[in-house]
mmCIF file of C-alpha atoms in Angstrom:
data_model
loop_
_atom_site.group_PDB
_atom_site.id
_atom_site.type_symbol
_atom_site.label_atom_id
_atom_site.label_comp_id
_atom_site.label_asym_id
_atom_site.label_seq_id
_atom_site.Cartn_x
_atom_site.Cartn_y
_atom_site.Cartn_z
ATOM 1 C CA ILE A 1 -13.849 15.555 -12.581
ATOM 2 C CA ASN A 2 -13.899 11.967 -13.878
ATOM 3 C CA LYS A 3 -15.415 9.509 -11.458
ATOM 4 C CA ALA A 4 -13.538 6.345 -10.564
ATOM 5 C CA ARG A 5 -15.035 3.321 -12.351
ATOM 6 C CA ILE A 6 -16.252 0.242 -10.476
ATOM 7 C CA ILE A 7 -17.404 -3.009 -12.088
ATOM 8 C CA ILE A 8 -19.790 -5.127 -10.022
ATOM 9 C CA PHE A 9 -20.966 -8.725 -10.354
ATOM 10 C CA SER A 10 -23.970 -10.068 -8.468
ATOM 11 C CA SER A 11 -26.837 -12.301 -9.489
ATOM 12 C CA GLU A 12 -28.849 -11.060 -6.501
ATOM 13 C CA GLN A 13 -30.892 -7.944 -7.177
ATOM 14 C CA GLU A 14 -30.996 -6.906 -3.524
ATOM 15 C CA ILE A 15 -27.192 -6.717 -3.342
ATOM 16 C CA VAL A 16 -27.027 -4.787 -6.615
ATOM 17 C CA GLU A 17 -29.564 -2.262 -5.359
ATOM 18 C CA ASN A 18 -27.756 -1.913 -2.046
ATOM 19 C CA LEU A 19 -24.358 -1.279 -3.668
ATOM 20 C CA ASN A 20 -25.931 1.073 -6.173
ATOM 21 C CA SER A 21 -27.546 3.164 -3.419
ATOM 22 C CA ILE A 22 -24.236 3.384 -1.518
ATOM 23 C CA LEU A 23 -21.814 4.070 -4.385
ATOM 24 C CA SER A 24 -23.603 5.524 -7.419
ATOM 25 C CA ASP A 25 -23.467 9.167 -6.268
ATOM 26 C CA ILE A 26 -19.673 9.007 -5.923
ATOM 27 C CA TYR A 27 -18.490 6.480 -8.514
ATOM 28 C CA GLU A 28 -19.359 5.327 -12.022
ATOM 29 C CA LEU A 29 -20.826 1.826 -11.688
ATOM 30 C CA VAL A 30 -21.089 -0.916 -14.316
ATOM 31 C CA LEU A 31 -23.354 -3.749 -13.166
ATOM 32 C CA HIS A 32 -23.326 -7.388 -14.343
ATOM 33 C CA SER A 33 -25.569 -10.278 -13.349
ATOM 34 C CA GLU A 34 -23.928 -12.803 -15.730
ATOM 35 C CA SER A 35 -20.405 -14.062 -14.987
ATOM 36 C CA ASP A 36 -19.458 -14.372 -18.685
ATOM 37 C CA SER A 37 -20.232 -10.742 -19.462
ATOM 38 C CA PHE A 38 -18.462 -9.662 -16.256
ATOM 39 C CA GLU A 39 -15.280 -11.582 -17.221
ATOM 40 C CA LYS A 40 -15.229 -10.030 -20.673
ATOM 41 C CA ASP A 41 -15.854 -6.487 -19.440
ATOM 42 C CA TYR A 42 -13.372 -6.853 -16.550
ATOM 43 C CA ARG A 43 -10.519 -6.722 -19.073
ATOM 44 C CA ASN A 44 -11.283 -3.049 -19.568
ATOM 45 C CA ASN A 45 -9.708 -0.443 -17.344
ATOM 46 C CA TYR A 46 -11.609 -0.303 -14.040
ATOM 47 C CA ASP A 47 -10.411 1.148 -10.745
ATOM 48 C CA LEU A 48 -12.137 -1.503 -8.645
ATOM 49 C CA ALA A 49 -14.138 -4.726 -8.979
ATOM 50 C CA ILE A 50 -16.713 -6.097 -6.540
ATOM 51 C CA ILE A 51 -17.816 -9.746 -6.760
ATOM 52 C CA ALA A 52 -20.722 -10.996 -4.651
ATOM 53 C CA SER A 53 -21.358 -14.617 -3.656
ATOM 54 C CA ASP A 54 -19.014 -16.245 -6.206
ATOM 55 C CA ILE A 55 -15.572 -17.151 -4.884
ATOM 56 C CA LYS A 56 -14.842 -19.348 -7.933
ATOM 57 C CA LEU A 57 -15.313 -16.348 -10.236
ATOM 58 C CA CYS A 58 -13.032 -14.322 -7.956
ATOM 59 C CA ARG A 59 -10.257 -16.938 -8.187
ATOM 60 C CA LYS A 60 -10.686 -17.208 -11.959
ATOM 61 C CA ILE A 61 -10.492 -13.445 -12.418
ATOM 62 C CA ILE A 62 -7.375 -13.108 -10.250
ATOM 63 C CA SER A 63 -5.558 -16.073 -11.850
ATOM 64 C CA GLY A 64 -5.962 -14.561 -15.318
ATOM 65 C CA GLN A 65 -5.525 -10.942 -14.280
ATOM 66 C CA THR A 66 -3.544 -8.738 -16.669
ATOM 67 C CA ASN A 67 -4.356 -5.382 -15.046
ATOM 68 C CA ASP A 68 -3.952 -3.948 -11.538
ATOM 69 C CA THR A 69 -7.650 -3.653 -10.655
ATOM 70 C CA SER A 70 -8.306 -4.127 -6.923
ATOM 71 C CA LEU A 71 -11.052 -6.552 -5.906
ATOM 72 C CA ILE A 72 -13.560 -6.797 -3.059
ATOM 73 C CA LEU A 73 -15.240 -10.155 -2.379
ATOM 74 C CA LEU A 74 -18.659 -10.334 -0.693
ATOM 75 C CA LEU A 75 -19.891 -13.658 0.690
ATOM 76 C CA PRO A 76 -22.943 -14.641 2.741
ATOM 77 C CA ALA A 77 -22.143 -15.204 6.417
ATOM 78 C CA GLU A 78 -23.580 -18.733 6.123
ATOM 79 C CA SER A 79 -21.575 -19.632 2.975
ATOM 80 C CA GLY A 80 -19.506 -22.214 4.863
ATOM 81 C CA ILE A 81 -16.318 -21.105 3.087
ATOM 82 C CA GLY A 82 -13.289 -21.183 5.386
ATOM 83 C CA ASN A 83 -10.802 -18.387 6.048
ATOM 84 C CA THR A 84 -7.989 -20.180 4.202
ATOM 85 C CA GLU A 85 -10.057 -20.492 1.024
ATOM 86 C CA ILE A 86 -11.054 -16.826 1.274
ATOM 87 C CA GLU A 87 -7.417 -15.765 1.697
ATOM 88 C CA GLU A 88 -6.420 -17.866 -1.315
ATOM 89 C CA SER A 89 -9.138 -16.276 -3.473
ATOM 90 C CA GLY A 90 -6.833 -13.326 -4.198
ATOM 91 C CA ALA A 91 -9.330 -10.649 -3.143
ATOM 92 C CA ASP A 92 -7.865 -7.523 -1.564
ATOM 93 C CA ILE A 93 -10.710 -7.215 0.961
ATOM 94 C CA TYR A 94 -13.481 -9.584 2.043
ATOM 95 C CA PHE A 95 -16.844 -8.746 3.654
ATOM 96 C CA GLU A 96 -19.723 -10.842 4.899
ATOM 97 C CA ILE A 97 -23.228 -10.236 3.569
ATOM 98 C CA PRO A 98 -25.045 -8.286 4.935
ATOM 99 C CA PHE A 99 -22.488 -5.467 5.031
ATOM 100 C CA SER A 100 -22.689 -1.912 6.321
ATOM 101 C CA LYS A 101 -22.583 1.244 4.229
ATOM 102 C CA ALA A 102 -19.684 2.616 6.291
ATOM 103 C CA GLU A 103 -17.404 -0.402 5.816
ATOM 104 C CA ILE A 104 -18.042 -0.594 2.067
ATOM 105 C CA LEU A 105 -17.460 3.131 1.529
ATOM 106 C CA SER A 106 -14.313 3.130 3.632
ATOM 107 C CA SER A 107 -12.808 0.122 1.832
ATOM 108 C CA VAL A 108 -13.715 1.368 -1.645
ATOM 109 C CA ARG A 109 -12.127 4.758 -0.958
ATOM 110 C CA HIS A 110 -9.008 3.108 0.467
ATOM 111 C CA LEU A 111 -8.465 0.754 -2.500
ATOM 112 C CA ILE A 112 -9.134 3.421 -5.135
ATOM 113 C CA ASN A 113 -6.789 5.891 -3.424
ATOM 114 C CA GLU A 114 -4.109 3.180 -3.190
ATOM 115 C CA LYS A 115 -4.412 2.542 -6.938
ATOM 116 C CA LYS A 116 -4.146 6.257 -7.753
ATOM 117 C CA GLN A 117 -1.022 6.580 -5.609
ATOM 118 C CA LEU A 118 0.563 3.526 -7.234
ATOM 119 C CA LYS A 119 -0.260 4.824 -10.729
ATOM 120 C CA HIS A 120 1.305 8.186 -9.883
ATOM 121 C CA LEU A 121 4.349 6.425 -8.460
ATOM 122 C CA LYS A 122 4.739 4.385 -11.668
ATOM 123 C CA GLN A 123 4.487 7.544 -13.783
ATOM 124 C CA ILE A 124 7.148 9.302 -11.697
ATOM 125 C CA THR A 125 9.346 6.204 -11.809
ATOM 126 C CA LYS A 126 9.101 6.047 -15.606
ATOM 127 C CA VAL A 127 10.113 9.689 -15.970
ATOM 128 C CA THR A 128 12.981 9.444 -13.516
ATOM 129 C CA LYS A 129 14.246 6.165 -14.949
ATOM 130 C CA GLU A 130 14.514 7.840 -18.348
ATOM 131 C CA SER A 131 16.449 10.765 -16.881
ATOM 132 C CA GLU A 132 18.600 8.458 -14.767
ATOM 133 C CA GLU A 133 19.859 6.275 -17.625
ATOM 134 C CA LYS A 134 23.255 8.005 -17.639
ATOM 135 C CA TYR A 135 23.584 7.259 -13.899
ATOM 136 C CA LYS A 136 22.322 3.693 -14.169
ATOM 137 C CA ARG A 137 25.772 2.073 -14.300
ATOM 138 C CA LEU A 138 26.857 4.032 -11.218
ATOM 139 C CA PHE A 139 23.694 3.004 -9.325
ATOM 140 C CA GLN A 140 23.880 -0.672 -10.229
ATOM 141 C CA LEU A 141 27.615 -1.023 -9.562
ATOM 142 C CA SER A 142 27.363 0.643 -6.169
ATOM 143 C CA PRO A 143 27.782 -1.764 -3.219
ATOM 144 C CA ASP A 144 25.372 0.458 -1.254
ATOM 145 C CA GLY A 145 21.603 0.274 -1.475
ATOM 146 C CA MET A 146 20.355 3.392 -3.288
ATOM 147 C CA GLY A 147 16.914 4.620 -4.277
ATOM 148 C CA TYR A 148 14.010 6.820 -3.298
ATOM 149 C CA HIS A 149 10.486 6.616 -1.937
ATOM 150 C CA VAL A 150 7.474 8.840 -2.618
ATOM 151 C CA GLY A 151 4.740 9.076 0.000
ATOM 152 C CA GLY A 152 6.697 6.406 1.856
ATOM 153 C CA LYS A 153 6.455 3.924 -1.050
ATOM 154 C CA ILE A 154 9.547 2.654 -2.835
ATOM 155 C CA GLY A 155 9.717 4.051 -6.370
ATOM 156 C CA PHE A 156 13.271 3.058 -7.275
ATOM 157 C CA ILE A 157 15.967 0.905 -5.691
ATOM 158 C CA ASN A 158 19.168 -0.561 -7.135
ATOM 159 C CA ASP A 159 20.281 -4.203 -7.129
ATOM 160 C CA ALA A 160 22.363 -3.805 -3.952
ATOM 161 C CA GLY A 161 19.355 -2.407 -2.084
ATOM 162 C CA ILE A 162 17.128 -5.219 -3.336
ATOM 163 C CA LYS A 163 19.669 -7.743 -2.057
ATOM 164 C CA ILE A 164 19.986 -6.064 1.365
ATOM 165 C CA LEU A 165 16.187 -6.179 1.750
ATOM 166 C CA GLY A 166 16.294 -9.897 0.973
ATOM 167 C CA ALA A 167 14.221 -9.603 -2.200
ATOM 168 C CA ASN A 168 14.836 -11.270 -5.556
ATOM 169 C CA SER A 169 13.583 -8.567 -7.892
ATOM 170 C CA PHE A 170 12.624 -4.898 -8.168
ATOM 171 C CA GLU A 171 8.958 -5.881 -8.591
ATOM 172 C CA GLU A 172 9.030 -7.570 -5.172
ATOM 173 C CA VAL A 173 9.654 -4.259 -3.369
ATOM 174 C CA PHE A 174 8.274 -1.629 -5.778
ATOM 175 C CA GLY A 175 5.326 0.252 -4.285
ATOM 176 C CA LYS A 176 5.902 -1.207 -0.803
ATOM 177 C CA TYR A 177 6.182 1.147 2.157
ATOM 178 C CA PHE A 178 9.859 1.496 3.107
ATOM 179 C CA LEU A 179 8.825 1.702 6.769
ATOM 180 C CA ASP A 180 7.393 -1.816 6.459
ATOM 181 C CA PHE A 181 10.987 -3.054 6.162
ATOM 182 C CA VAL A 182 12.087 -1.117 9.245
ATOM 183 C CA HIS A 183 12.082 -3.102 12.510
ATOM 184 C CA PRO A 184 8.807 -2.451 14.421
ATOM 185 C CA PHE A 185 10.766 -1.107 17.417
ATOM 186 C CA ASP A 186 12.561 1.444 15.181
ATOM 187 C CA ARG A 187 9.700 2.666 12.952
ATOM 188 C CA GLU A 188 8.712 5.653 15.091
ATOM 189 C CA PHE A 189 12.378 6.676 15.366
ATOM 190 C CA VAL A 190 12.864 6.532 11.565
ATOM 191 C CA PHE A 191 9.536 8.249 10.887
ATOM 192 C CA GLN A 192 10.403 11.168 13.168
ATOM 193 C CA LYS A 193 13.888 11.410 11.635
ATOM 194 C CA THR A 194 12.519 11.918 8.120
ATOM 195 C CA LYS A 195 9.349 13.848 8.988
ATOM 196 C CA ASP A 196 9.255 17.468 7.743
ATOM 197 C CA ARG A 197 12.975 17.642 7.039
ATOM 198 C CA PRO A 198 14.139 20.671 4.976
ATOM 199 C CA GLU A 199 14.741 19.976 1.299
ATOM 200 C CA ASN A 200 18.284 18.808 0.384
ATOM 201 C CA GLN A 201 19.307 18.462 4.043
ATOM 202 C CA GLN A 202 21.170 15.186 4.525
ATOM 203 C CA LEU A 203 20.503 13.030 7.579
ATOM 204 C CA SER A 204 22.412 9.905 8.686
ATOM 205 C CA TYR A 205 21.511 7.338 11.334
ATOM 206 C CA GLU A 206 21.672 3.639 12.226
ATOM 207 C CA THR A 207 18.562 1.494 12.404
ATOM 208 C CA ARG A 208 17.340 -2.083 12.011
ATOM 209 C CA ILE A 209 15.450 -3.600 9.114
ATOM 210 C CA VAL A 210 13.597 -6.882 8.722
ATOM 211 C CA THR A 211 14.223 -8.546 5.359
ATOM 212 C CA VAL A 212 11.690 -10.349 3.185
ATOM 213 C CA GLN A 213 12.910 -13.603 4.778
ATOM 214 C CA GLY A 214 12.377 -12.202 8.283
ATOM 215 C CA GLU A 215 16.069 -11.676 9.085
ATOM 216 C CA THR A 216 16.919 -8.647 11.253
ATOM 217 C CA LYS A 217 19.844 -6.531 10.048
ATOM 218 C CA TYR A 218 21.490 -3.350 11.269
ATOM 219 C CA ILE A 219 21.945 -0.777 8.499
ATOM 220 C CA TYR A 220 23.523 2.653 8.273
ATOM 221 C CA MET A 221 21.143 4.977 6.424
ATOM 222 C CA THR A 222 21.546 8.401 4.813
ATOM 223 C CA THR A 223 18.397 10.192 3.621
ATOM 224 C CA THR A 224 17.767 13.436 1.749
ATOM 225 C CA ARG A 225 14.422 15.069 0.942
ATOM 226 C CA PHE A 226 14.089 16.387 -2.639
ATOM 227 C CA LEU A 227 11.463 17.307 -5.247
ATOM 228 C CA LEU A 228 10.654 14.620 -7.823
ATOM 229 C CA GLY A 229 8.130 15.340 -10.547
ATOM 230 C CA GLY A 230 6.776 18.180 -8.422
ATOM 231 C CA VAL A 231 6.189 16.044 -5.332
ATOM 232 C CA ASN A 232 8.253 15.455 -2.188
ATOM 233 C CA ALA A 233 10.451 12.371 -2.228
ATOM 234 C CA ILE A 234 13.130 10.871 0.015
ATOM 235 C CA GLN A 235 16.406 9.676 -1.481
ATOM 236 C CA PHE A 236 18.083 6.935 0.579
ATOM 237 C CA ILE A 237 21.498 5.304 0.636
ATOM 238 C CA PHE A 238 22.093 2.413 3.040
ATOM 239 C CA ARG A 239 24.544 -0.377 3.773
ATOM 240 C CA ASP A 240 24.449 -3.362 6.112
#
């Protein structure tokens, strides 16, 4: 089994040794103490990057990013850097130094699993888009929102669905959890409606969604569970 690959930058040997002791038995680590060599190597295909004590490098990496590598930023507790600046750094997760083994392991596993799921979703989407070309005109001309989600994450949605969700493009909603668009008061209701439904059994119900702009809408939804690329998926059709 191939180990997930993590690239790490830190000029502090103690941090390098700490991360190495926590992660090296589970993941393949590539360590850098020079920012220039880290930037060059980062362009290669890594599952995760960890940057310690250099928020400027983090911002630079994110601004020029051409891949989908997740990033963890580690900063000393006494760095004096404010929350706004940390949020604007582009890092997926931030930790103060010193950090615990449990929090690092948990976050690394979460981000790497998220990337694997997104990669699988993209692969399925590519296959299904190719097979759906003959239906594309029907999908795009439909006034109803149509698409599917895999593991709860949107893998395909037509232009009408994008518009109903208040988004401007497919990329804005791709890979997002469909339940995140459902009104908080209705999420448990929708989750229970779609949970463990028999394959090909159609289910219709009314619920509320919250658009990208924060507008609440009532929609009428029809869902059907089906197999897509060997995995369970939910097809949805909805109108507002």
